[in-house]
Amino acid sequence: MAKAAPLKVALLQLNTPADPVRAFEHLKPLYETAVASGAQLILTPECSNLMEQRKEKKAQVVTTLDADACVAGVKALAARYRVPTLLGSAIVRSPVAGEDRAVNRTFCFDETGEEAAFYDKIHLFDATTPNGEVYRESAGVCGGERAVIAPTPWGGLGLTICYDVRFGYLHRALAQGGASMIAVPAAFTVPTGQAHWEVLLRARAIETGCFVFAPAQGGQHEDGRKTWGHSMIINPWGEVMARLDHDHPAVLMAEIDLSEVARARTAIPQLQHDRTFVRV
């Protein structure tokens, strides 16, 4: 049975270095700040173990899951402090034999540090941004194929990563599958972040009646990229409960009342109103 509200949630906004060892060193003090502030659930951004898009340098630091220092470190922190933790994503070698691309994988650890669920990013960011930056995530990452809801003491946490936020049907499926909260760990580019980040997050909350937790990467990274930051916590009515109005590392916290999920879904029962239709 899910624990009663309120729930104190902490998002870590990071500026992750280009290798897992230093990434964990960067993450750990922010994690411990969240713990000291009473966080009951902690979430980190996409690519929390490394931010490196240069192919040759990335090949030197991407490891297997078992060998990744950041994944192991976060798992140990969850167990040490007995706080359920979502490692927003880690870039690790694919476990599929013969696959030379990595996976972009979210890990959800329970309060004992055991893996409660994992999710491989389904929608991969292959795009050219308005400022001319070219991204071809599928060249180095193989996409996932299944939606995942992680069990937590407070209810189902739907798992998504970054570019997934543009695909409303995934979030609807998570809500209809039992999620009352949805995680959107991200490393949004600056042009798309300025234009779409808040709008998309609020839309996903409104249409699902879920709390949305969006921990983000922010600032200038070692590989030359710059990410948007502006982590947010949004309630099921689409209201921003807490936000960071900057791109540098920080902890964002809010106390949420999960009874708001039922109230929003009773007011607008849209998850019950699906209809089939003829596609154009």
XYZ file of N, CA and C in Angstrom:
840
model
N 0.850 -1.193 0.000
C 0.000 0.000 0.000
C 0.888 1.246 0.000
N 0.521 2.233 -0.817
C 1.311 3.454 -0.913
C 1.244 4.236 0.383
N 2.356 4.875 0.745
C 2.399 5.711 1.936
C 1.558 6.960 1.723
N 1.001 7.475 2.816
C 0.217 8.695 2.738
C 1.122 9.889 2.476
N 0.562 10.894 1.791
C 1.281 12.156 1.575
C 1.404 12.863 2.918
N 2.248 13.870 3.076
C 3.067 14.486 2.032
C 4.378 13.745 1.793
N 4.976 14.067 0.662
C 6.240 13.478 0.244
C 7.208 14.608 -0.087
N 8.404 14.557 0.490
C 9.410 15.586 0.240
C 10.340 15.092 -0.871
N 10.265 15.763 -2.019
C 11.008 15.359 -3.215
C 12.173 16.326 -3.443
N 13.331 15.761 -3.836
C 14.491 16.592 -4.166
C 14.987 16.258 -5.564
N 15.197 17.295 -6.381
C 15.802 17.153 -7.697
C 17.211 17.720 -7.639
N 18.169 16.964 -8.176
C 19.535 17.463 -8.263
C 19.768 18.008 -9.664
N 20.079 19.285 -9.765
C 20.481 19.861 -11.048
C 22.007 19.798 -11.111
N 22.540 19.184 -12.165
C 23.963 18.901 -12.250
C 24.610 19.576 -13.456
N 25.929 19.680 -13.380
C 26.756 19.997 -14.539
C 27.797 18.879 -14.599
N 27.376 17.759 -15.158
C 28.133 16.511 -15.055
C 29.410 16.547 -15.876
N 30.542 16.126 -15.286
C 31.801 16.011 -16.035
C 31.750 14.895 -17.071
N 32.885 14.665 -17.719
C 32.922 13.758 -18.874
C 33.350 12.339 -18.539
N 33.372 11.968 -17.252
C 33.663 10.568 -16.922
C 32.961 10.201 -15.621
N 32.654 8.915 -15.412
C 31.838 8.501 -14.278
C 32.442 8.764 -12.908
N 33.760 8.659 -12.758
C 34.374 8.885 -11.449
C 34.167 10.322 -11.000
N 34.505 11.275 -11.865
C 34.320 12.684 -11.512
C 32.842 13.050 -11.448
N 32.031 12.368 -12.245
C 30.588 12.627 -12.204
C 30.025 12.319 -10.820
N 30.454 11.210 -10.243
C 29.962 10.875 -8.910
C 30.489 11.858 -7.869
N 31.723 12.277 -8.006
C 32.286 13.264 -7.076
C 31.495 14.570 -7.130
N 30.999 14.916 -8.310
C 30.184 16.122 -8.489
C 28.801 15.943 -7.864
N 28.231 14.761 -8.030
C 26.861 14.482 -7.595
C 26.746 14.310 -6.081
N 27.712 13.656 -5.480
C 27.610 13.222 -4.080
C 27.305 14.355 -3.098
N 28.015 15.483 -3.120
C 27.690 16.533 -2.139
C 26.290 17.100 -2.297
N 25.786 17.181 -3.519
C 24.418 17.653 -3.724
C 23.415 16.637 -3.180
N 23.706 15.367 -3.382
C 22.850 14.298 -2.847
C 22.790 14.409 -1.327
N 23.938 14.595 -0.698
C 23.983 14.658 0.760
C 23.324 15.927 1.290
N 23.350 16.995 0.514
C 22.596 18.196 0.883
C 21.101 17.900 0.885
N 20.638 17.172 -0.127
C 19.223 16.800 -0.199
C 18.828 15.925 0.982
N 19.680 14.961 1.326
C 19.409 14.090 2.471
C 19.310 14.915 3.750
N 20.268 15.819 3.963
C 20.286 16.646 5.165
C 19.062 17.546 5.255
N 18.444 17.843 4.107
C 17.249 18.693 4.075
C 15.960 17.893 4.204
N 16.091 16.583 4.410
C 14.922 15.759 4.666
C 14.288 15.113 3.456
N 14.988 15.041 2.336
C 14.415 14.447 1.130
C 14.047 12.985 1.368
N 12.865 12.605 0.888
C 12.410 11.214 0.966
C 12.531 10.499 -0.378
N 12.637 11.265 -1.440
C 12.813 10.733 -2.793
C 13.744 11.697 -3.525
N 14.819 11.167 -4.117
C 15.816 11.999 -4.796
C 15.918 11.573 -6.252
N 15.959 12.559 -7.151
C 16.065 12.288 -8.577
C 17.208 13.094 -9.169
N 17.947 12.485 -10.099
C 19.047 13.151 -10.791
C 18.731 13.249 -12.284
N 19.491 14.040 -13.053
C 19.163 14.246 -14.480
C 19.602 13.096 -15.391
N 19.283 13.276 -16.651
C 19.813 12.428 -17.723
C 21.339 12.546 -17.747
N 22.007 11.465 -18.144
C 23.472 11.453 -18.297
C 24.193 11.858 -17.018
N 23.687 11.384 -15.880
C 24.314 11.738 -14.609
C 25.699 11.135 -14.450
N 26.026 10.122 -15.244
C 27.349 9.486 -15.103
C 28.395 10.055 -16.044
N 27.983 10.744 -17.106
C 28.953 11.395 -17.998
C 28.217 12.250 -19.014
N 28.808 13.385 -19.333
C 28.320 14.241 -20.413
C 29.460 14.378 -21.411
N 29.418 13.568 -22.430
C 30.488 13.547 -23.431
C 29.916 13.042 -24.744
N 29.898 13.904 -25.774
C 29.362 13.485 -27.061
C 30.442 13.248 -28.112
N 31.708 13.618 -27.820
C 32.783 13.370 -28.777
C 33.069 11.871 -28.832
N 32.939 11.292 -30.007
C 32.910 9.842 -30.154
C 34.128 9.145 -29.548
N 35.321 9.612 -29.872
C 36.523 8.928 -29.398
C 36.663 9.037 -27.882
N 36.403 10.204 -27.327
C 36.510 10.388 -25.883
C 35.420 9.612 -25.152
N 34.242 9.568 -25.739
C 33.149 8.828 -25.123
C 33.468 7.340 -25.066
N 34.071 6.817 -26.116
C 34.425 5.395 -26.145
C 35.395 5.031 -25.038
N 36.201 5.989 -24.604
C 37.200 5.737 -23.564
C 36.594 5.660 -22.167
N 35.422 6.245 -21.970
C 34.857 6.321 -20.617
C 33.576 5.521 -20.410
N 32.885 5.151 -21.489
C 31.672 4.353 -21.330
C 32.062 2.939 -20.935
N 31.457 2.435 -19.868
C 31.788 1.112 -19.363
C 30.534 0.243 -19.301
N 30.722 -0.977 -18.854
C 29.574 -1.828 -18.559
C 28.879 -1.299 -17.313
N 27.658 -1.706 -17.128
C 26.885 -1.295 -15.961
C 27.624 -1.619 -14.666
N 28.136 -2.814 -14.553
C 28.786 -3.248 -13.313
C 30.055 -2.473 -13.010
N 30.686 -1.887 -14.030
C 31.954 -1.189 -13.831
C 31.801 0.313 -13.687
N 30.590 0.837 -13.812
C 30.401 2.289 -13.799
C 30.442 2.826 -12.374
N 31.391 3.720 -12.096
C 31.602 4.230 -10.745
C 30.441 5.092 -10.256
N 29.785 5.806 -11.158
C 28.687 6.672 -10.740
C 27.452 5.855 -10.396
N 27.127 4.869 -11.221
C 25.976 4.005 -10.932
C 26.183 3.312 -9.588
N 27.370 2.752 -9.375
C 27.666 2.070 -8.116
C 27.602 3.042 -6.941
N 28.102 4.259 -7.159
C 28.108 5.243 -6.093
C 26.715 5.679 -5.683
N 25.844 5.914 -6.644
C 24.478 6.328 -6.334
C 23.719 5.193 -5.654
N 23.927 3.996 -6.122
C 23.316 2.823 -5.489
C 23.719 2.743 -4.009
N 24.994 2.977 -3.740
C 25.495 2.937 -2.363
C 24.915 4.071 -1.519
N 24.763 5.255 -2.108
C 24.167 6.375 -1.380
C 22.719 6.068 -0.994
N 21.955 5.496 -1.919
C 20.561 5.146 -1.624
C 20.489 4.193 -0.442
N 21.392 3.203 -0.430
C 21.409 2.232 0.665
C 21.885 2.858 1.970
N 22.922 3.683 1.888
C 23.479 4.289 3.098
C 22.477 5.189 3.802
N 21.777 6.018 3.015
C 20.856 6.980 3.608
C 19.407 6.502 3.604
N 19.172 5.325 3.031
C 17.845 4.711 2.982
C 16.814 5.648 2.345
N 17.204 6.171 1.185
C 16.342 7.073 0.427
C 16.125 6.495 -0.974
N 14.890 6.181 -1.370
C 14.644 5.773 -2.754
C 15.180 6.837 -3.714
N 15.887 6.381 -4.743
C 16.623 7.308 -5.609
C 16.458 6.936 -7.066
N 16.172 7.926 -7.891
C 16.139 7.736 -9.334
C 17.408 8.335 -9.927
N 18.263 7.470 -10.469
C 19.416 7.933 -11.248
C 18.884 8.216 -12.643
N 18.684 9.515 -12.934
C 17.928 9.934 -14.119
C 18.300 9.210 -15.382
N 19.594 9.084 -15.653
C 20.070 8.097 -16.624
C 21.576 8.010 -16.556
N 22.071 6.877 -17.013
C 23.505 6.634 -17.171
C 23.720 6.090 -18.572
N 24.803 6.507 -19.181
C 25.196 5.977 -20.479
C 26.142 4.804 -20.214
N 25.680 3.597 -20.507
C 26.477 2.394 -20.270
C 26.410 1.491 -21.503
N 27.376 0.604 -21.608
C 27.401 -0.296 -22.749
C 26.147 -1.163 -22.783
N 25.662 -1.415 -23.976
C 24.495 -2.272 -24.127
C 24.826 -3.688 -23.669
N 23.911 -4.311 -22.917
C 24.127 -5.698 -22.509
C 23.841 -6.708 -23.620
N 23.350 -6.230 -24.759
C 23.004 -7.115 -25.878
C 24.279 -7.505 -26.627
N 24.490 -8.774 -26.764
C 25.685 -9.270 -27.453
C 25.722 -8.772 -28.895
N 26.876 -8.253 -29.313
C 27.046 -7.791 -30.684
C 26.594 -6.368 -30.925
N 25.969 -5.716 -29.942
C 25.511 -4.328 -30.097
C 26.627 -3.395 -29.629
N 27.142 -2.582 -30.556
C 28.272 -1.720 -30.194
C 27.836 -0.333 -29.710
N 26.551 -0.066 -29.696
C 26.056 1.193 -29.157
C 25.753 1.049 -27.661
N 25.642 2.173 -26.983
C 25.317 2.182 -25.563
C 23.802 2.191 -25.368
N 23.389 2.140 -24.111
C 22.001 2.404 -23.756
C 21.973 3.645 -22.867
N 20.891 4.394 -22.948
C 20.651 5.557 -22.100
C 19.612 5.102 -21.085
N 20.061 4.717 -19.899
C 19.224 3.930 -18.981
C 18.993 4.636 -17.646
N 17.730 4.723 -17.264
C 17.324 5.177 -15.933
C 17.355 3.997 -14.970
N 17.829 4.268 -13.750
C 17.805 3.266 -12.692
C 17.029 3.810 -11.511
N 16.118 3.013 -10.984
C 15.390 3.374 -9.780
C 15.826 2.427 -8.670
N 16.467 2.978 -7.638
C 16.940 2.191 -6.502
C 16.005 2.397 -5.316
N 15.695 1.309 -4.604
C 14.859 1.444 -3.415
C 15.705 1.849 -2.214
N 15.091 1.900 -1.044
C 15.799 2.398 0.144
C 16.888 1.453 0.641
N 16.962 0.252 0.088
C 18.059 -0.656 0.421
C 19.173 -0.609 -0.614
N 18.981 0.200 -1.660
C 19.958 0.273 -2.738
C 19.753 -0.770 -3.820
N 18.701 -1.574 -3.688
C 18.422 -2.566 -4.722
C 17.705 -1.916 -5.897
N 17.953 -2.449 -7.086
C 17.317 -1.912 -8.286
C 15.850 -2.315 -8.319
N 14.957 -1.311 -8.245
C 13.524 -1.573 -8.284
C 12.998 -1.607 -9.715
N 13.671 -0.878 -10.619
C 13.247 -0.838 -12.021
C 14.336 -0.148 -12.825
N 14.337 -0.403 -14.140
C 15.174 0.371 -15.048
C 14.391 0.631 -16.321
N 14.809 1.666 -17.028
C 14.115 2.060 -18.261
C 15.139 2.548 -19.269
N 15.067 2.044 -20.492
C 15.919 2.508 -21.578
C 15.150 3.517 -22.431
N 15.748 4.677 -22.639
C 15.122 5.769 -23.384
C 14.590 5.285 -24.728
N 13.315 5.523 -24.971
C 12.669 5.042 -26.199
C 12.921 5.985 -27.372
N 12.655 7.265 -27.178
C 12.743 8.230 -28.273
C 14.110 8.906 -28.256
N 14.863 8.757 -29.316
C 16.238 9.251 -29.374
C 16.306 10.575 -30.139
N 17.142 11.471 -29.648
C 17.181 12.846 -30.138
C 18.073 12.948 -31.375
N 17.460 12.856 -32.532
C 18.129 13.058 -33.817
C 17.560 14.340 -34.413
N 18.262 15.434 -34.250
C 17.707 16.729 -34.656
C 18.815 17.742 -34.866
N 18.477 18.781 -35.617
C 19.335 19.950 -35.754
C 18.614 21.112 -35.094
N 19.206 21.690 -34.057
C 18.540 22.738 -33.293
C 18.571 24.063 -34.054
N 17.756 25.032 -33.628
C 17.697 26.316 -34.349
C 19.035 27.051 -34.456
N 19.968 26.770 -33.540
C 21.271 27.445 -33.636
C 22.280 26.653 -34.465
N 21.796 25.574 -35.123
C 22.644 24.814 -36.033
C 23.358 23.623 -35.433
N 23.206 23.375 -34.140
C 23.829 22.214 -33.526
C 23.151 20.935 -34.013
N 23.965 19.942 -34.344
C 23.444 18.679 -34.878
C 23.588 17.594 -33.818
N 22.493 16.893 -33.556
C 22.491 15.785 -32.595
C 21.975 14.530 -33.302
N 22.719 13.434 -33.149
C 22.307 12.142 -33.700
C 22.482 11.093 -32.608
N 21.577 11.127 -31.638
C 21.703 10.224 -30.493
C 21.674 8.763 -30.918
N 20.901 8.457 -31.955
C 20.762 7.057 -32.377
C 22.047 6.480 -32.941
N 23.012 7.350 -33.288
C 24.287 6.842 -33.798
C 25.080 6.129 -32.711
N 24.885 6.539 -31.453
C 25.655 5.937 -30.374
C 24.836 5.237 -29.324
N 23.498 5.353 -29.434
C 22.613 4.785 -28.417
C 21.524 3.979 -29.095
N 21.240 2.795 -28.563
C 20.112 2.009 -29.081
C 18.882 2.266 -28.206
N 17.758 2.484 -28.831
C 16.545 2.876 -28.115
C 15.872 1.722 -27.411
N 15.155 2.060 -26.344
C 14.371 1.068 -25.614
C 13.072 0.744 -26.329
N 12.370 -0.242 -25.792
C 11.156 -0.724 -26.455
C 9.987 -0.911 -25.507
N 10.151 -0.559 -24.225
C 9.038 -0.790 -23.302
C 8.887 0.376 -22.334
N 7.640 0.693 -22.033
C 7.333 1.678 -21.009
C 7.475 1.023 -19.641
N 7.868 1.828 -18.650
C 8.148 1.282 -17.317
C 7.568 2.195 -16.240
N 6.924 1.590 -15.255
C 6.487 2.286 -14.051
C 7.238 1.673 -12.882
N 8.013 2.483 -12.192
C 8.792 2.001 -11.052
C 7.936 2.026 -9.793
N 7.994 0.962 -8.985
C 7.274 0.992 -7.707
C 8.022 1.858 -6.699
N 7.294 2.673 -5.950
C 7.863 3.437 -4.845
C 6.915 3.293 -3.652
N 7.364 3.663 -2.459
C 6.460 3.586 -1.306
C 5.240 4.496 -1.416
N 5.255 5.442 -2.372
C 4.169 6.411 -2.497
C 3.296 6.171 -3.723
N 3.614 5.162 -4.510
C 2.861 4.888 -5.723
C 3.754 4.745 -6.932
N 3.144 4.587 -8.098
C 3.900 4.342 -9.320
C 4.569 5.592 -9.853
N 5.841 5.439 -10.233
C 6.619 6.524 -10.829
C 6.912 6.154 -12.281
N 6.274 6.842 -13.215
C 6.501 6.589 -14.630
C 7.864 7.106 -15.047
N 8.571 6.308 -15.847
C 9.938 6.646 -16.224
C 10.011 7.109 -17.672
N 10.577 8.289 -17.874
C 10.855 8.812 -19.214
C 12.210 9.499 -19.149
N 12.755 9.862 -20.314
C 14.020 10.582 -20.370
C 13.954 11.647 -21.463
N 14.156 12.894 -21.085
C 14.403 14.021 -21.983
C 13.486 14.070 -23.208
N 13.978 13.685 -24.376
C 13.236 13.816 -25.627
C 11.893 13.097 -25.586
N 11.758 12.104 -24.714
C 10.464 11.431 -24.530
C 9.350 12.414 -24.200
N 9.699 13.569 -23.608
C 8.677 14.508 -23.160
C 7.832 15.024 -24.324
N 8.338 14.914 -25.544
C 7.599 15.391 -26.717
C 6.579 14.373 -27.225
N 6.480 13.243 -26.584
C 5.603 12.176 -27.064
C 4.540 11.905 -26.005
N 3.426 12.637 -26.138
C 2.379 12.598 -25.122
C 1.784 11.222 -24.918
N 1.764 10.400 -25.959
C 1.141 9.084 -25.826
C 1.875 8.203 -24.827
N 3.194 8.374 -24.698
C 3.941 7.594 -23.717
C 3.500 7.960 -22.301
N 3.367 9.239 -22.027
C 2.979 9.688 -20.696
C 1.543 9.287 -20.375
N 0.679 9.344 -21.365
C -0.705 8.904 -21.167
C -0.748 7.424 -20.821
N 0.052 6.628 -21.518
C 0.102 5.187 -21.237
C 0.600 4.932 -19.820
N 1.581 5.723 -19.361
C 2.086 5.568 -18.002
C 0.995 5.893 -16.977
N 0.282 6.993 -17.199
C -0.789 7.371 -16.278
C -1.891 6.322 -16.261
N -2.280 5.843 -17.421
C -3.328 4.837 -17.486
C -2.851 3.495 -16.936
N -1.546 3.302 -16.897
C -0.981 2.076 -16.348
C -0.775 2.120 -14.848
N -1.054 3.260 -14.215
C -0.987 3.330 -12.765
C -0.017 4.340 -12.193
N 0.669 5.110 -13.019
C 1.608 6.113 -12.500
C 0.844 7.310 -11.930
N 1.260 7.772 -10.767
C 0.742 9.022 -10.199
C 1.794 10.119 -10.260
N 3.024 9.721 -10.585
C 4.151 10.638 -10.737
C 4.900 10.237 -12.005
N 5.499 11.208 -12.676
C 6.300 10.921 -13.869
C 7.618 11.671 -13.752
N 8.707 10.952 -13.990
C 10.038 11.548 -13.975
C 10.454 11.894 -15.396
N 10.999 13.103 -15.564
C 11.504 13.546 -16.859
C 12.934 14.078 -16.674
N 13.893 13.216 -16.335
C 15.280 13.654 -16.246
C 15.768 14.057 -17.632
N 16.544 15.159 -17.703
C 16.827 15.699 -19.031
C 18.187 16.372 -19.109
N 18.620 16.548 -20.369
C 19.791 17.371 -20.714
C 19.382 18.184 -21.941
N 18.412 19.082 -21.744
C 17.849 19.863 -22.841
C 18.869 20.864 -23.374
N 18.867 21.051 -24.683
C 19.693 22.096 -25.275
C 19.131 23.461 -24.880
N 19.943 24.496 -25.007
C 19.484 25.840 -24.631
C 18.369 26.346 -25.554
N 18.508 26.265 -26.895
C 17.422 26.793 -27.739
C 16.091 26.082 -27.512
N 16.106 24.763 -27.404
C 14.847 24.045 -27.203
C 14.350 24.215 -25.779
N 15.271 24.378 -24.844
C 14.859 24.620 -23.465
C 14.139 25.947 -23.312
N 14.710 26.988 -23.905
C 14.075 28.309 -23.847
C 12.681 28.271 -24.456
N 12.533 27.557 -25.543
C 11.267 27.565 -26.278
C 10.219 26.619 -25.697
N 10.629 25.431 -25.249
C 9.656 24.358 -25.048
C 9.668 23.669 -23.691
N 10.724 23.805 -22.901
C 10.888 23.007 -21.683
C 9.681 23.105 -20.745
N 9.361 24.298 -20.286
C 8.262 24.445 -19.334
C 6.918 24.092 -19.963
N 6.703 24.498 -21.197
C 5.421 24.234 -21.858
C 5.167 22.734 -21.949
N 6.164 21.981 -22.370
C 6.004 20.537 -22.506
C 5.771 19.868 -21.158
N 6.538 20.257 -20.157
C 6.397 19.639 -18.837
C 5.008 19.903 -18.254
N 4.530 21.119 -18.359
C 3.210 21.437 -17.826
C 2.118 20.707 -18.595
N 2.290 20.586 -19.897
C 1.309 19.854 -20.695
C 1.236 18.389 -20.287
N 2.391 17.773 -20.053
C 2.402 16.367 -19.653
C 1.714 16.179 -18.295
N 1.911 17.128 -17.382
C 1.239 17.040 -16.084
C -0.270 17.192 -16.233
N -0.686 18.176 -17.016
C -2.117 18.440 -17.186
C -2.827 17.262 -17.828
N -2.262 16.719 -18.889
C -2.975 15.680 -19.631
C -2.953 14.320 -18.940
N -2.066 14.136 -17.969
C -2.009 12.859 -17.256
C -2.566 12.946 -15.844
N -2.682 14.154 -15.279
C -3.060 14.280 -13.887
C -2.003 13.726 -12.962
N -0.748 13.834 -13.344
C 0.389 13.331 -12.565
C 1.254 14.485 -12.071
N 1.963 14.246 -10.977
C 3.091 15.106 -10.650
C 4.214 14.831 -11.637
N 4.899 15.871 -12.069
C 6.033 15.733 -12.984
C 7.283 16.261 -12.297
N 8.315 15.420 -12.255
C 9.606 15.770 -11.665
C 10.629 15.837 -12.786
N 11.230 17.009 -12.984
C 12.119 17.216 -14.130
C 13.481 17.743 -13.686
N 14.387 16.853 -13.235
C 15.753 17.263 -12.902
C 16.585 17.394 -14.172
N 17.394 18.441 -14.257
C 18.045 18.750 -15.531
C 19.543 18.974 -15.383
N 20.244 18.720 -16.475
C 21.621 19.177 -16.628
C 21.587 20.673 -16.955
N 22.633 21.394 -16.502
C 22.684 22.815 -16.815
C 24.100 23.337 -16.927
N 24.297 24.312 -17.824
C 25.573 24.994 -17.948
C 26.441 24.477 -19.076
N 27.664 24.980 -19.118
C 28.629 24.609 -20.158
C 29.330 23.321 -19.765
N 29.368 22.363 -20.696
C 29.969 21.061 -20.423
C 31.315 20.921 -21.123
N 32.084 19.924 -20.697
C 33.445 19.741 -21.191
C 33.508 19.425 -22.687
N 32.436 18.857 -23.225
C 32.432 18.520 -24.652
C 31.962 19.686 -25.525
N 31.742 20.858 -24.918
C 31.335 22.038 -25.677
C 29.852 22.321 -25.672
N 29.057 21.359 -25.262
C 27.620 21.571 -25.205
C 27.229 22.495 -24.061
N 26.091 23.140 -24.214
C 25.511 23.931 -23.127
C 24.072 23.472 -22.934
N 23.710 23.165 -21.689
C 22.358 22.685 -21.406
C 21.580 23.712 -20.594
N 20.260 23.564 -20.623
C 19.341 24.603 -20.198
C 19.151 24.694 -18.682
N 19.223 23.591 -17.952
C 18.930 23.631 -16.521
C 17.457 23.866 -16.256
N 17.133 24.782 -15.315
C 15.740 25.156 -15.014
C 14.899 23.935 -14.595
N 15.440 23.137 -13.680
C 14.706 21.980 -13.152
C 13.371 22.430 -12.554
N 12.367 21.532 -12.611
C 11.023 21.906 -12.163
C 10.291 20.744 -11.513
N 9.389 21.095 -10.598
C 8.409 20.174 -10.027
C 7.039 20.760 -10.308
N 6.165 19.971 -10.919
C 4.868 20.463 -11.398
C 3.759 19.576 -10.841
N 2.667 20.188 -10.405
C 1.578 19.397 -9.828
C 0.608 18.917 -10.909
N -0.363 18.052 -10.549
C -1.255 17.465 -11.566
C -2.190 18.461 -12.249
N -2.284 19.673 -11.728
C -3.108 20.697 -12.369
C -2.273 21.539 -13.335
N -0.986 21.203 -13.452
C -0.107 21.911 -14.362
C 0.553 23.138 -13.784
N 0.473 23.306 -12.460
C 1.089 24.464 -11.805
C 2.524 24.137 -11.406
N 3.429 25.064 -11.642
C 4.828 24.884 -11.253
C 4.949 25.130 -9.755
N 5.272 24.080 -9.014
C 5.405 24.183 -7.559
C 6.774 24.715 -7.146
N 7.791 24.332 -7.914
C 9.154 24.747 -7.598
C 9.959 24.736 -8.882
N 10.861 25.687 -9.010
C 11.702 25.760 -10.203
C 13.029 26.404 -9.859
N 14.037 26.093 -10.680
C 15.305 26.801 -10.629
C 15.359 27.710 -11.848
N 15.603 28.974 -11.634
C 15.631 29.937 -12.737
C 17.064 30.192 -13.209
N 17.866 29.118 -13.233
C 19.265 29.234 -13.642
C 19.746 27.881 -14.152
N 21.024 27.819 -14.553
C 21.553 26.589 -15.134
C 22.703 25.981 -14.342
N 22.968 26.460 -13.122
C 24.102 25.919 -12.387
C 23.657 24.874 -11.363
N 24.586 24.047 -10.862
C 24.227 22.958 -9.960
C 23.511 23.457 -8.706
N 22.472 22.707 -8.306
C 21.679 23.093 -7.141
C 20.749 21.939 -6.782
N 20.124 22.066 -5.614
C 19.097 21.122 -5.169
C 17.759 21.859 -5.153
N 16.763 21.265 -5.779
C 15.409 21.828 -5.802
C 14.499 20.891 -5.027
N 13.741 21.447 -4.072
C 12.892 20.602 -3.234
C 11.471 21.135 -3.176
N 10.542 20.204 -2.978
C 9.147 20.565 -2.749
C 8.482 19.443 -1.979
N 7.497 19.803 -1.199
C 6.677 18.826 -0.484
C 5.375 18.672 -1.251
N 5.084 17.450 -1.668
C 3.903 17.235 -2.507
C 2.846 16.426 -1.763
N 1.608 16.650 -2.151
C 0.452 15.954 -1.580
C -0.149 15.100 -2.694
N 0.032 13.805 -2.596
C -0.386 12.918 -3.682
C -1.901 12.798 -3.811
N -2.662 13.294 -2.847
C -4.116 13.302 -3.007
C -4.533 14.262 -4.120
N -3.619 15.155 -4.519
C -3.925 16.061 -5.626
C -4.126 15.315 -6.937
N -3.534 14.146 -7.064
C -3.700 13.359 -8.292
C -5.156 12.980 -8.476
N -5.790 12.431 -7.435
C -7.198 12.042 -7.520
C -8.090 13.250 -7.756
N -7.773 14.376 -7.107
C -8.603 15.566 -7.295
C -8.551 16.062 -8.729
N -7.361 16.085 -9.317
C -7.239 16.549 -10.704
C -7.945 15.609 -11.664
N -7.813 14.320 -11.423
C -8.418 13.345 -12.341
C -9.926 13.257 -12.176
N -10.438 13.603 -11.005
C -11.887 13.662 -10.814
C -12.461 14.902 -11.487
N -11.744 16.008 -11.372
C -12.219 17.250 -11.989
C -12.282 17.134 -13.502
N -11.254 16.551 -14.100
C -11.196 16.354 -15.556
C -10.835 14.882 -15.796
N -11.820 14.006 -15.978
C -11.544 12.563 -16.090
C -11.089 12.144 -17.490
N -10.114 12.856 -18.039
C -9.726 12.660 -19.430
C -9.091 11.302 -19.713
N -8.502 10.682 -18.692
C -7.872 9.379 -18.917
C -8.901 8.285 -19.197
N -10.169 8.592 -18.929
C -11.245 7.626 -19.166
C -11.960 7.855 -20.493
N -11.544 8.842 -21.249
C -12.326 9.270 -22.411
C -11.661 8.957 -23.749
N -10.816 7.957 -23.797
C -10.223 7.567 -25.078
C -11.295 7.090 -26.044
N -11.140 7.417 -27.310
C -12.017 6.912 -28.364
C -11.158 6.508 -29.540
N -11.597 5.494 -30.223
C -10.903 5.113 -31.465
C -11.356 6.046 -32.581
N -10.502 6.215 -33.571
C -10.841 7.092 -34.671
C -10.066 6.643 -35.918
N -10.537 7.108 -37.043
C -9.884 6.777 -38.319
C -8.755 7.772 -38.538
N -7.551 7.263 -38.740
C -6.411 8.152 -38.965
C -6.448 8.765 -40.358
N -5.918 9.962 -40.464
C -5.896 10.633 -41.764
C -4.773 10.036 -42.608
